[in-house]
Short mmCIF file of C-alpha atoms and ligand atoms in Angstrom, two decimals:
data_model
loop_
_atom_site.label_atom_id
_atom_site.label_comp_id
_atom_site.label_asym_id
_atom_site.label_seq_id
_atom_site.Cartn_x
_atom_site.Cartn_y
_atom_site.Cartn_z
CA UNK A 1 14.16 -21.27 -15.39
CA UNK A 2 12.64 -18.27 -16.51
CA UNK A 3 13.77 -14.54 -14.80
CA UNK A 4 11.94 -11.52 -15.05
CA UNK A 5 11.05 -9.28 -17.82
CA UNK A 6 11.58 -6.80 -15.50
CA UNK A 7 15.00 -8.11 -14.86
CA UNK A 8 16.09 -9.04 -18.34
CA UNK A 9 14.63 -6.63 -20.22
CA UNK A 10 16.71 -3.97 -17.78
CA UNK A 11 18.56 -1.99 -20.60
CA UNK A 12 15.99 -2.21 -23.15
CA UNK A 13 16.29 -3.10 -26.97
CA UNK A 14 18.78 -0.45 -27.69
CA UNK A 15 21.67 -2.40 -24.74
CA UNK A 16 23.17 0.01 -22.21
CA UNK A 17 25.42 2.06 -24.22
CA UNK A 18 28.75 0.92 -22.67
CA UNK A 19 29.85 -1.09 -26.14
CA UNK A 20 32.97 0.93 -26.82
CA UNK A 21 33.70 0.93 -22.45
CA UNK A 22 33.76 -2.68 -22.35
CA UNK A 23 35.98 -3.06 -25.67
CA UNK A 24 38.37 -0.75 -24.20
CA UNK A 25 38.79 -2.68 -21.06
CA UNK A 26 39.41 -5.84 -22.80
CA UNK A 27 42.16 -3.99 -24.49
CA UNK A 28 43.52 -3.02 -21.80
CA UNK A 29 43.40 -6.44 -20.57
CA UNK A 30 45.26 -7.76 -23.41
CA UNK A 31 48.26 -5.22 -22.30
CA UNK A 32 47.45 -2.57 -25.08
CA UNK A 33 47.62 1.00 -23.47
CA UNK A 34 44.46 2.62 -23.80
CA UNK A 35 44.13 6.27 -23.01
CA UNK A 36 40.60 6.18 -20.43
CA UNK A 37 38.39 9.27 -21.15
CA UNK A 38 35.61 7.17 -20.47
CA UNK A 39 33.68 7.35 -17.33
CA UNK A 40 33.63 9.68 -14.51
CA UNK A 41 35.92 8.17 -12.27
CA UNK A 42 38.79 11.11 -10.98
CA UNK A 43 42.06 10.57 -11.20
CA UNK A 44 42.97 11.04 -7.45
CA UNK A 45 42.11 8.83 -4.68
CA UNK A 46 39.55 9.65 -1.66
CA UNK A 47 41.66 12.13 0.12
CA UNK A 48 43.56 10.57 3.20
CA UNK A 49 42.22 12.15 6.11
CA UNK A 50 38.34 10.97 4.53
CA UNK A 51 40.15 7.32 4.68
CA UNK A 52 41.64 8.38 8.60
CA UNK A 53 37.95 9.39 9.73
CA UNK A 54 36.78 5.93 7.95
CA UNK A 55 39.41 3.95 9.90
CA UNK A 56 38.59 5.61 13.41
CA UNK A 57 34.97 5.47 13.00
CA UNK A 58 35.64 1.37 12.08
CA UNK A 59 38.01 1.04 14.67
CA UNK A 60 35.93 2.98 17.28
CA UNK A 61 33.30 0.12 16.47
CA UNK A 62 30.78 1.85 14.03
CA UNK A 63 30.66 -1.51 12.33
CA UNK A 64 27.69 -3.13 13.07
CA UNK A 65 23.93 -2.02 11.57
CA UNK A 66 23.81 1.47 11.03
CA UNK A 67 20.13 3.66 11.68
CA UNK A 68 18.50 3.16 8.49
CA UNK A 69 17.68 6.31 7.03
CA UNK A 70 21.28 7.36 8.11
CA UNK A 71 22.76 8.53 11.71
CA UNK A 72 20.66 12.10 12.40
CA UNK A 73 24.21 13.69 12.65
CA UNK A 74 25.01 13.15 8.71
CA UNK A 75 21.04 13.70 7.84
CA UNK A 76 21.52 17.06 9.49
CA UNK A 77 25.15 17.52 8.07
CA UNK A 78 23.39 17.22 4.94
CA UNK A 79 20.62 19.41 5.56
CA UNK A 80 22.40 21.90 6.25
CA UNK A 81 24.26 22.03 3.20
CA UNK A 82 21.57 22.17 1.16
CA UNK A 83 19.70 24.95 3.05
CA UNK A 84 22.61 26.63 2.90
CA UNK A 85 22.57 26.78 -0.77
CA UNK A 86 19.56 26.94 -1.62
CA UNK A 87 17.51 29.18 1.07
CA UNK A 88 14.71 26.12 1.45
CA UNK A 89 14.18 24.97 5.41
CA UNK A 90 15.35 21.45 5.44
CA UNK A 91 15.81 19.20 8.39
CA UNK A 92 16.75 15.51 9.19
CA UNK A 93 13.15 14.37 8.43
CA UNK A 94 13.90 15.04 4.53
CA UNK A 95 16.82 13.16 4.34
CA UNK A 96 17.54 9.52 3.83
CA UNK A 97 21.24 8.72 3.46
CA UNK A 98 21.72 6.16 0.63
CA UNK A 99 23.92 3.79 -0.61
CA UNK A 100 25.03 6.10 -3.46
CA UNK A 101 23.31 8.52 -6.03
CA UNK A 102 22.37 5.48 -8.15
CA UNK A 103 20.67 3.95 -5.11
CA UNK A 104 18.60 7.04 -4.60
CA UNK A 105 17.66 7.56 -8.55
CA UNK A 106 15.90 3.93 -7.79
CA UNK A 107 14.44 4.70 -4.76
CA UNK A 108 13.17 7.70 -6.12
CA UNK A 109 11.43 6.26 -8.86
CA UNK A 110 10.00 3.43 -6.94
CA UNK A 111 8.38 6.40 -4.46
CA UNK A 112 6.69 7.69 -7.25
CA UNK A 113 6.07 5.82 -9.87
CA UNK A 114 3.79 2.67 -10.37
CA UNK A 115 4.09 -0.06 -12.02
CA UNK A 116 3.44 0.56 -15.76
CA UNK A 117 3.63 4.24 -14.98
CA UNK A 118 5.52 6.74 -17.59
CA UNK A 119 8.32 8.69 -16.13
CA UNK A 120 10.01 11.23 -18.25
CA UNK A 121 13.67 11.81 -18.50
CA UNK A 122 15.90 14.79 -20.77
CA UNK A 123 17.75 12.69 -23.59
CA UNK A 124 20.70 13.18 -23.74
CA UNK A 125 20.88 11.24 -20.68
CA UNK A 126 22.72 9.37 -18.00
CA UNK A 127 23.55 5.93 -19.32
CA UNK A 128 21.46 4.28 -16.51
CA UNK A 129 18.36 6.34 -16.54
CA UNK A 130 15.82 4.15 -18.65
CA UNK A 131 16.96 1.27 -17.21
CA UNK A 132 16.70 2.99 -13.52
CA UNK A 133 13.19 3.61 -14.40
CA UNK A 134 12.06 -0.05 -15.86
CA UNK A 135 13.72 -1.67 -12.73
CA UNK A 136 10.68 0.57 -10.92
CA UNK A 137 8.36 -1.57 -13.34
CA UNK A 138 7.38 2.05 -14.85
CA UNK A 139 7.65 3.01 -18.69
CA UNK A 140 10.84 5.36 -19.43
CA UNK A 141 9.65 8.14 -21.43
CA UNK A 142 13.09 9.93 -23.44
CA UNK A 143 11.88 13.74 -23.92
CA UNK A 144 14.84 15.17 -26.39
CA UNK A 145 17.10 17.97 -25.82
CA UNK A 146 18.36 19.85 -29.12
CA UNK A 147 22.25 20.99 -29.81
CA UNK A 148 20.88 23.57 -31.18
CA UNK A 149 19.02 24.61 -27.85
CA UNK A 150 21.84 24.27 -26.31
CA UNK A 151 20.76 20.85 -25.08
CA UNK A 152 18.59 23.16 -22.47
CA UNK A 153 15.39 21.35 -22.04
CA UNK A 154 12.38 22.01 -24.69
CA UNK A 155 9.90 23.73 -22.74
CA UNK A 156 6.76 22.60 -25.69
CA UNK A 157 8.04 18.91 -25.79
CA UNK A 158 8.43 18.33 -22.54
CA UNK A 159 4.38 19.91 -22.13
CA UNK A 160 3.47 17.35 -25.05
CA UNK A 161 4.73 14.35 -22.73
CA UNK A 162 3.58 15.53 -19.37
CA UNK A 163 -0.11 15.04 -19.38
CA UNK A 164 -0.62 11.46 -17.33
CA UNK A 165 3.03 10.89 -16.57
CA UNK A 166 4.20 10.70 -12.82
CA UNK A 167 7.23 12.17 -13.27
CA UNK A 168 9.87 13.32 -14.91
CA UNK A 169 13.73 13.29 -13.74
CA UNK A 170 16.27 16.09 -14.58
CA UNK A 171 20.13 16.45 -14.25
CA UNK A 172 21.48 19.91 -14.06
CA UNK A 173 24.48 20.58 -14.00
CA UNK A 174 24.33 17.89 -16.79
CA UNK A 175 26.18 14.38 -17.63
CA UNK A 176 27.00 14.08 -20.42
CA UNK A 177 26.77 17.54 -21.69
CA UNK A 178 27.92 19.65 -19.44
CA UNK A 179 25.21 22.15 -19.93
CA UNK A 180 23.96 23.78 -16.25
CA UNK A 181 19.62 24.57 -16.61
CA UNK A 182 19.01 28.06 -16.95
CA UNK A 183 16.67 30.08 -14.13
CA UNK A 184 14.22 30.17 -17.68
CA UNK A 185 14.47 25.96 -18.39
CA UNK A 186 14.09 25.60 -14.79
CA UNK A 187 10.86 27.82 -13.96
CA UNK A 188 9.48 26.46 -17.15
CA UNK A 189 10.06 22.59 -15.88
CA UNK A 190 8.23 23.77 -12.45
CA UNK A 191 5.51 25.22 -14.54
CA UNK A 192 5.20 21.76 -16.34
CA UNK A 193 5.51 19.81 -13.07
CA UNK A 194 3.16 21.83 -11.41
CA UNK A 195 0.38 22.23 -14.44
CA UNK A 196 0.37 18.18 -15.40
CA UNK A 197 1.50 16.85 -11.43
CA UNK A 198 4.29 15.39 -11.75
CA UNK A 199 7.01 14.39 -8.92
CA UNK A 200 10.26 16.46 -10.11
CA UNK A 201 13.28 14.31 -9.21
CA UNK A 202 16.38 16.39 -9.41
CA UNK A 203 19.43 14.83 -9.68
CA UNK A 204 22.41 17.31 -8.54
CA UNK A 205 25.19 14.76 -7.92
CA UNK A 206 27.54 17.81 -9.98
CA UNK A 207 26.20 20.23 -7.58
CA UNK A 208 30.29 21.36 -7.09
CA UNK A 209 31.22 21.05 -10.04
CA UNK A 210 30.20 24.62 -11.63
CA UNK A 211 32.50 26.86 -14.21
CA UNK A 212 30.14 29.05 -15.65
CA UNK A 213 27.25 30.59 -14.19
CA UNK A 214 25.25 29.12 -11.03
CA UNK A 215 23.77 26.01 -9.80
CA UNK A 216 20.06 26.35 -8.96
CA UNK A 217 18.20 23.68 -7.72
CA UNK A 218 14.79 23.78 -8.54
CA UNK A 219 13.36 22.53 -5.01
CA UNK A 220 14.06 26.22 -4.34
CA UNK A 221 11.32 27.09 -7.03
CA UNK A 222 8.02 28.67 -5.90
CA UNK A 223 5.52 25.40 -5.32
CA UNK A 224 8.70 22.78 -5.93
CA UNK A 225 9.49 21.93 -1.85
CA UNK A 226 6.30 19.44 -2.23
CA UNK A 227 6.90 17.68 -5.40
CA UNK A 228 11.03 17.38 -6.17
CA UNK A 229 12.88 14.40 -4.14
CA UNK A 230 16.63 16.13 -4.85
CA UNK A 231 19.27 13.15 -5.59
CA UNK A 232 22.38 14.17 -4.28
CA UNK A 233 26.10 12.23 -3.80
CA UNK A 234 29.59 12.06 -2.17
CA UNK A 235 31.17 10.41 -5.06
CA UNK A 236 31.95 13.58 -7.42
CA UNK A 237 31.99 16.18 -4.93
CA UNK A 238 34.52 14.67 -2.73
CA UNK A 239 36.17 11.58 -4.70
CA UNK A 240 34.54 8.84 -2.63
CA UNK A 241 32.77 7.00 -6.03
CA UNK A 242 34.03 3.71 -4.45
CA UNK A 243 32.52 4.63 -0.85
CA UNK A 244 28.68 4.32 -2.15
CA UNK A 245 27.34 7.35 -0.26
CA UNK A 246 24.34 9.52 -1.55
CA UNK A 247 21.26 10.68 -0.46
CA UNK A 248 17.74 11.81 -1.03
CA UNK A 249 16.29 15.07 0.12
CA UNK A 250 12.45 15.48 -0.29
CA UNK A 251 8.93 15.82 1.40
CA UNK A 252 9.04 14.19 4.85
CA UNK A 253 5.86 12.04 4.42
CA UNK A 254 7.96 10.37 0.79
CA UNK A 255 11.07 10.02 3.16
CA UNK A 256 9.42 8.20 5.89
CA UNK A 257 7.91 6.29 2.98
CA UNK A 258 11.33 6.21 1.27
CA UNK A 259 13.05 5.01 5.08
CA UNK A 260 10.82 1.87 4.67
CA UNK A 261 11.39 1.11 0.97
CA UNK A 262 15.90 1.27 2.35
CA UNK A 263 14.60 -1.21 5.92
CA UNK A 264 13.34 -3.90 2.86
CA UNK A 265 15.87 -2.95 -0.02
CA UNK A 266 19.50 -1.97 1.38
CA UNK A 267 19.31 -1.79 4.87
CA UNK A 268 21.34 1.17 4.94
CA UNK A 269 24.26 2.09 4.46
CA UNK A 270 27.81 1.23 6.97
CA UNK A 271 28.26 3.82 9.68
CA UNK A 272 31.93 4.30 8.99
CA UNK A 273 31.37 5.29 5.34
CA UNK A 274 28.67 7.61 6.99
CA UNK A 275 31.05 8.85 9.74
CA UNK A 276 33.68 9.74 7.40
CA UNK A 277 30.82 11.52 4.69
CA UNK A 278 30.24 13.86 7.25
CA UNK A 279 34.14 14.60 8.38
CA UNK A 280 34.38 15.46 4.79
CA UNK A 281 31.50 17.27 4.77
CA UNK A 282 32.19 19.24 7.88
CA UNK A 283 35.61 20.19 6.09
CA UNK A 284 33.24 22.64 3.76
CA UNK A 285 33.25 24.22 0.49
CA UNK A 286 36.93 24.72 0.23
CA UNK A 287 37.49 20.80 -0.17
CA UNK A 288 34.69 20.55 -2.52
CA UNK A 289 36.53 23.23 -4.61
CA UNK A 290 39.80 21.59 -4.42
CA UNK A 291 38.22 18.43 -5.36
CA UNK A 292 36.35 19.93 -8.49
CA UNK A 293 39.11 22.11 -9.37
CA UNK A 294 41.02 20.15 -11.72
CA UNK A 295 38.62 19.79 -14.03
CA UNK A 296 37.66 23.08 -14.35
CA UNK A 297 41.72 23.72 -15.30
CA UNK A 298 41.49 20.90 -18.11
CA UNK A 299 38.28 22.50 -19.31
CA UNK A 300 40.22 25.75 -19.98
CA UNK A 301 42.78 23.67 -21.48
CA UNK A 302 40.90 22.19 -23.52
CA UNK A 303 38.59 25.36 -24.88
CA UNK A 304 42.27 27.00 -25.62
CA UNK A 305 42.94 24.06 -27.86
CA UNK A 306 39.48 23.69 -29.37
CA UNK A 307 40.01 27.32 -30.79
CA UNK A 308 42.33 26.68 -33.07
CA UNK A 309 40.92 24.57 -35.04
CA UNK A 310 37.35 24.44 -36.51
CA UNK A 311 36.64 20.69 -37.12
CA UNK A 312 35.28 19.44 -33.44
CA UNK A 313 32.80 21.97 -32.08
CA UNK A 314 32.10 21.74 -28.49
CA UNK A 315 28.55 21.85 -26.51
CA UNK A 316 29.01 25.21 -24.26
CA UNK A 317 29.83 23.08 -21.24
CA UNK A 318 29.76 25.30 -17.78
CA UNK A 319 29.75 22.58 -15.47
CA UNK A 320 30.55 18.42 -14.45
CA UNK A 321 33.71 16.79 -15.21
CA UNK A 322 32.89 16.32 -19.53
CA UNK A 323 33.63 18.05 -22.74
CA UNK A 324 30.87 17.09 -24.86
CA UNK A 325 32.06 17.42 -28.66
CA UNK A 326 30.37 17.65 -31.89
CA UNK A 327 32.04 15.56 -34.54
CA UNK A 328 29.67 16.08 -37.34
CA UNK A 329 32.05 17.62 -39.74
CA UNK A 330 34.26 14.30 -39.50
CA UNK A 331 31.02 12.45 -41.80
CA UNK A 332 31.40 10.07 -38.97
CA UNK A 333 28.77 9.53 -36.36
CA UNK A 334 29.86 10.11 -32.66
CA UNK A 335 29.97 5.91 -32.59
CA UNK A 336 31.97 5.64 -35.42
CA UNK A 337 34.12 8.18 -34.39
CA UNK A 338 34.82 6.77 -30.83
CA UNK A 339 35.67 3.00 -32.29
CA UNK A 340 37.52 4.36 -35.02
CA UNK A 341 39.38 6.50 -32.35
CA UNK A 342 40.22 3.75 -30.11
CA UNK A 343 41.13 1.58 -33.24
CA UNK A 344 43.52 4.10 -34.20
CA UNK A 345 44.69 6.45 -31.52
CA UNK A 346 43.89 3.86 -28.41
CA UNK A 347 42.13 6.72 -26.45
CA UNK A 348 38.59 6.11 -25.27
CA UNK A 349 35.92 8.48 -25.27
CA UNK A 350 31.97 7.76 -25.12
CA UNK A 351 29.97 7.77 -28.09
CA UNK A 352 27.06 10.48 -27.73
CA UNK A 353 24.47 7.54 -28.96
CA UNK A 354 25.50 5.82 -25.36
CA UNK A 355 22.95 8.59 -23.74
CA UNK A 356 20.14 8.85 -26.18
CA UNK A 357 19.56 9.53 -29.60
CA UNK A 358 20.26 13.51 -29.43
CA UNK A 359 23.59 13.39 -29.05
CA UNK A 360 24.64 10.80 -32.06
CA UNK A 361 27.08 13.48 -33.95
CA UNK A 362 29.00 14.15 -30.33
CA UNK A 363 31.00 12.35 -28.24
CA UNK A 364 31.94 12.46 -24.71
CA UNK A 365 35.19 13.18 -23.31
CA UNK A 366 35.77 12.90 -19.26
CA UNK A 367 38.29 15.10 -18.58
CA UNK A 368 39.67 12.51 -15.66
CA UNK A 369 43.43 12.29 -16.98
CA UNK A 370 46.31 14.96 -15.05
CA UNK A 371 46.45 17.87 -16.78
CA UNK A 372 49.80 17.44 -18.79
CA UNK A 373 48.12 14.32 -20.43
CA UNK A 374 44.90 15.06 -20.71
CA UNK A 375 46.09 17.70 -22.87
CA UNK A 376 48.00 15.75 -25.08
CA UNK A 377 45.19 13.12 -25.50
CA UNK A 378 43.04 16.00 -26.37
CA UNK A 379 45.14 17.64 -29.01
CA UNK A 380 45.60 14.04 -30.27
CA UNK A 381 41.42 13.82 -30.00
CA UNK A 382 41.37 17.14 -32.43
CA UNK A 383 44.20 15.96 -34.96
CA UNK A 384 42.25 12.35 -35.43
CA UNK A 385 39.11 14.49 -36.17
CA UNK A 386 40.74 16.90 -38.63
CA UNK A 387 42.26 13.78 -40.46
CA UNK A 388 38.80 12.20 -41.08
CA UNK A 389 37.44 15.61 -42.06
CA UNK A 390 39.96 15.92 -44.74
CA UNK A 391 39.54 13.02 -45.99
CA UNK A 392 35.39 13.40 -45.75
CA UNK A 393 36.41 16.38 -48.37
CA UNK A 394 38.36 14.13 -49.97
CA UNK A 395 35.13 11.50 -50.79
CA UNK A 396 37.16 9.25 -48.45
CA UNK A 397 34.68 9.40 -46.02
CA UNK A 398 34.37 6.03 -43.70
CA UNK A 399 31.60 3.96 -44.21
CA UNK A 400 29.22 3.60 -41.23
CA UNK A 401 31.13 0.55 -38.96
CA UNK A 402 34.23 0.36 -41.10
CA UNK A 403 36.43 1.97 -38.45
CA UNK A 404 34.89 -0.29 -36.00
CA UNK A 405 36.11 -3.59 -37.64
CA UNK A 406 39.69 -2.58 -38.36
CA UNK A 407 40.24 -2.62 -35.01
C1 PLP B 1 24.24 12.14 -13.61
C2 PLP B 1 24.63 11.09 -12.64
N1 PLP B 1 23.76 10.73 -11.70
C3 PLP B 1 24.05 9.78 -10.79
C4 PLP B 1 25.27 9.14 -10.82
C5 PLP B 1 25.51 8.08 -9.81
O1 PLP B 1 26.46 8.46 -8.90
P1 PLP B 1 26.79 7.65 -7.59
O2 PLP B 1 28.24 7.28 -7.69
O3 PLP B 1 26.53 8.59 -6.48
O4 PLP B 1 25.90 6.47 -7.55
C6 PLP B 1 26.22 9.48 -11.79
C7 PLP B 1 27.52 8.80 -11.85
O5 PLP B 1 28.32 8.97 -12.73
C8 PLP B 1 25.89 10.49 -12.72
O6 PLP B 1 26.75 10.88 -13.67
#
């Protein structure tokens, strides 16, 4: 029996990027000890008194259907924090609760796009992006970011994809480079959005996560309230990945729309996860900076190490829990790199090529290891990459794949 294009041709000619992922798990499976620097996954557990709300809301009997586009308490909890931070009047009515960011990135796209429909998206890019958009039944359309930008979004390219499109999604601050959208790349995106009409859909899920300068979410733009659906999510901001909580915060005419598209997709999502996504919410900022904290201590750690040496150059990364690093000088591509890395040194980073073709030279490190080690895998990261430099100036350089079948 036949499925679906749209089904099987999901993740697109290129696959889905998560080649080196899956071979470290099945070395791991085979009992070798892989260092994970893979995916953003913390190293801590969803803090105990989240789990204690969880269990009392369960036990209390929240356990049966919850309201669909989530109980009004946690659509206002969430409201409210978003007001708060970004000075834009938001109420229940522009909230729907959703099973996760993921969950709302789809239901996003489905709001606004048709079938056959381009929808633009900043390469480098979250792994599941294109194929987020083609499960929609709408074209993915890659506009690319340059290092040498600063992987800030290009202003002229992003104008010469626009005309026609329906929309075009952004993620600031940004996985997998770190990078956090200027005020400029911002305004200049609402100018686009605004000039060819295109839905903005904003995806903030690193919202906490901020070293350097300041989040700004571009629904707080002049002219952006009516056209950006804001993708938002409990999973980074307060370690509850597992817990499949998110939401999306938009127009109330494309939420009542969007409350219908959850009543005939997921039926929403279980009142004691929502019970216990507002106790954690309710417990404010100061969790959400205890939460984030440790990565902003191994990015320091890191930067300290990265200066002295001047192999591995690193993307200026101000927010989100990644180092994304430029391994051009090793002659090896950021794929060949990462296998040869994981051949040799049994630590596992993501090749750059695993979110779009602008970041091929680069790889990306999560910084999701305790401190102590994380460092050590890091220095380890640095020495592997002076080695292959060397012997690049050496004419020893690796052929393309070599590394990869030595493994
Ligand atoms: C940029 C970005 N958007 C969305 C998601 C999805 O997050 P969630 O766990 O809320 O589905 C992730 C997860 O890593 C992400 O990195």
């Amino acid at each position: 029996m036949d499925l679906s294009k749209r089904i099987t041709g999901l993740t697109g000619e290129q696959g889905d990027g998560w080649g080196l992922f899956l071979r470290a798990r099945e070395m791991m499976a085979a009992g070798e000890a892989v260092v994970e620097l893979t995916i953003g996954e913390h190293d801590i557990a969803t803090a105990p008194e989240i789990l204690a709300a969880m269990e009392r809301s369960a036990r209390a009997g929240h356990t049966g259907y919850a309201a669909v586009p989530g109980t009004d308490s946690l659509r206002d909890a969430v409201a409210a924090r978003l007001e708060a931070r970004t000075g834009v009047a938001t109420g229940r009515n522009n909230v729907l609760i959703t099973p996760g960011g993921q969950a709302g990135l789809f239901a996003a796209h489905a709001a606004v796009c048709d079938g056959g429909d381009r929808a633009l998206f900043i390469d480098p890019y979250y792994a599941t992006y294109p194929g987020t958009i083609r499960a929609v039944g709408a074209v993915p359309v890659a506009v690319a970011a340059r290092a040498e930008d600063g992987f800030q979004p290009d202003e002229a390219a992003l104008g010469a994809q626009a005309a026609g499109a329906s929309s075009l999604l952004i993620n600031t601050p940004n996985n997998p480079t770190g990078v956090i959208y200027s005020r400029k790349t911002l305004e200049g995106i609402a100018a686009i959005c605004q000039e060819a009409d295109l839905w903005l859909i904003s995806d903030e899920v690193y919202d906490t996560q901020i070293w350097q300068g300041r989040h700004l979410s571009p629904r707080a733009l002049p002219g952006m309230g009516e056209r950006t659906l804001v993708v938002g999510s409990m999973s980074k901001s307060h370690a509850m990945t597992g817990s499949r909580i998110g939401w999306i915060i938009g127009p109330e005419e494309a939420i009542e729309h969007l409350t219908n598209l959850a009543t005939h997709t997921t039926y929403g999502v279980p009142g004691y996860i929502q019970d216990a996504a507002e106790f954690a919410l309710a417990r404010g900022e100061r969790l959400e900076a205890q939460i984030a904290a440790p990565f902003g201590r191994r990015r320091l750690l890191a930067l300290e190490a990265l200066a002295g040496q001047n192999v591995v150059r690193v993307v200026p990364s101000d927010g989100a829990m990644y180092l994304m690093l430029d391994v051009a000088a090793t002659g090896l591509s950021g794929e060949d790199f990462a296998f040869a890395l994981l051949a040799h040194e049994k630590i596992a980073v993501m090749p750059g090529s695993s979110f779009g073709q602008a970041a091929h030279n680069h790889v990306r490190v999560a910084m999701t290891l305790e401190d102590t080690a994380f460092l050590a895998a890091f220095k380890r990261i640095l020495s592997f990459a002076a080695a292959k430099a060397g012997e690049k100036s050496h004419g020893r350089g690796a052929s393309p794949h070599a590394s990869r079948v030595t493994s």
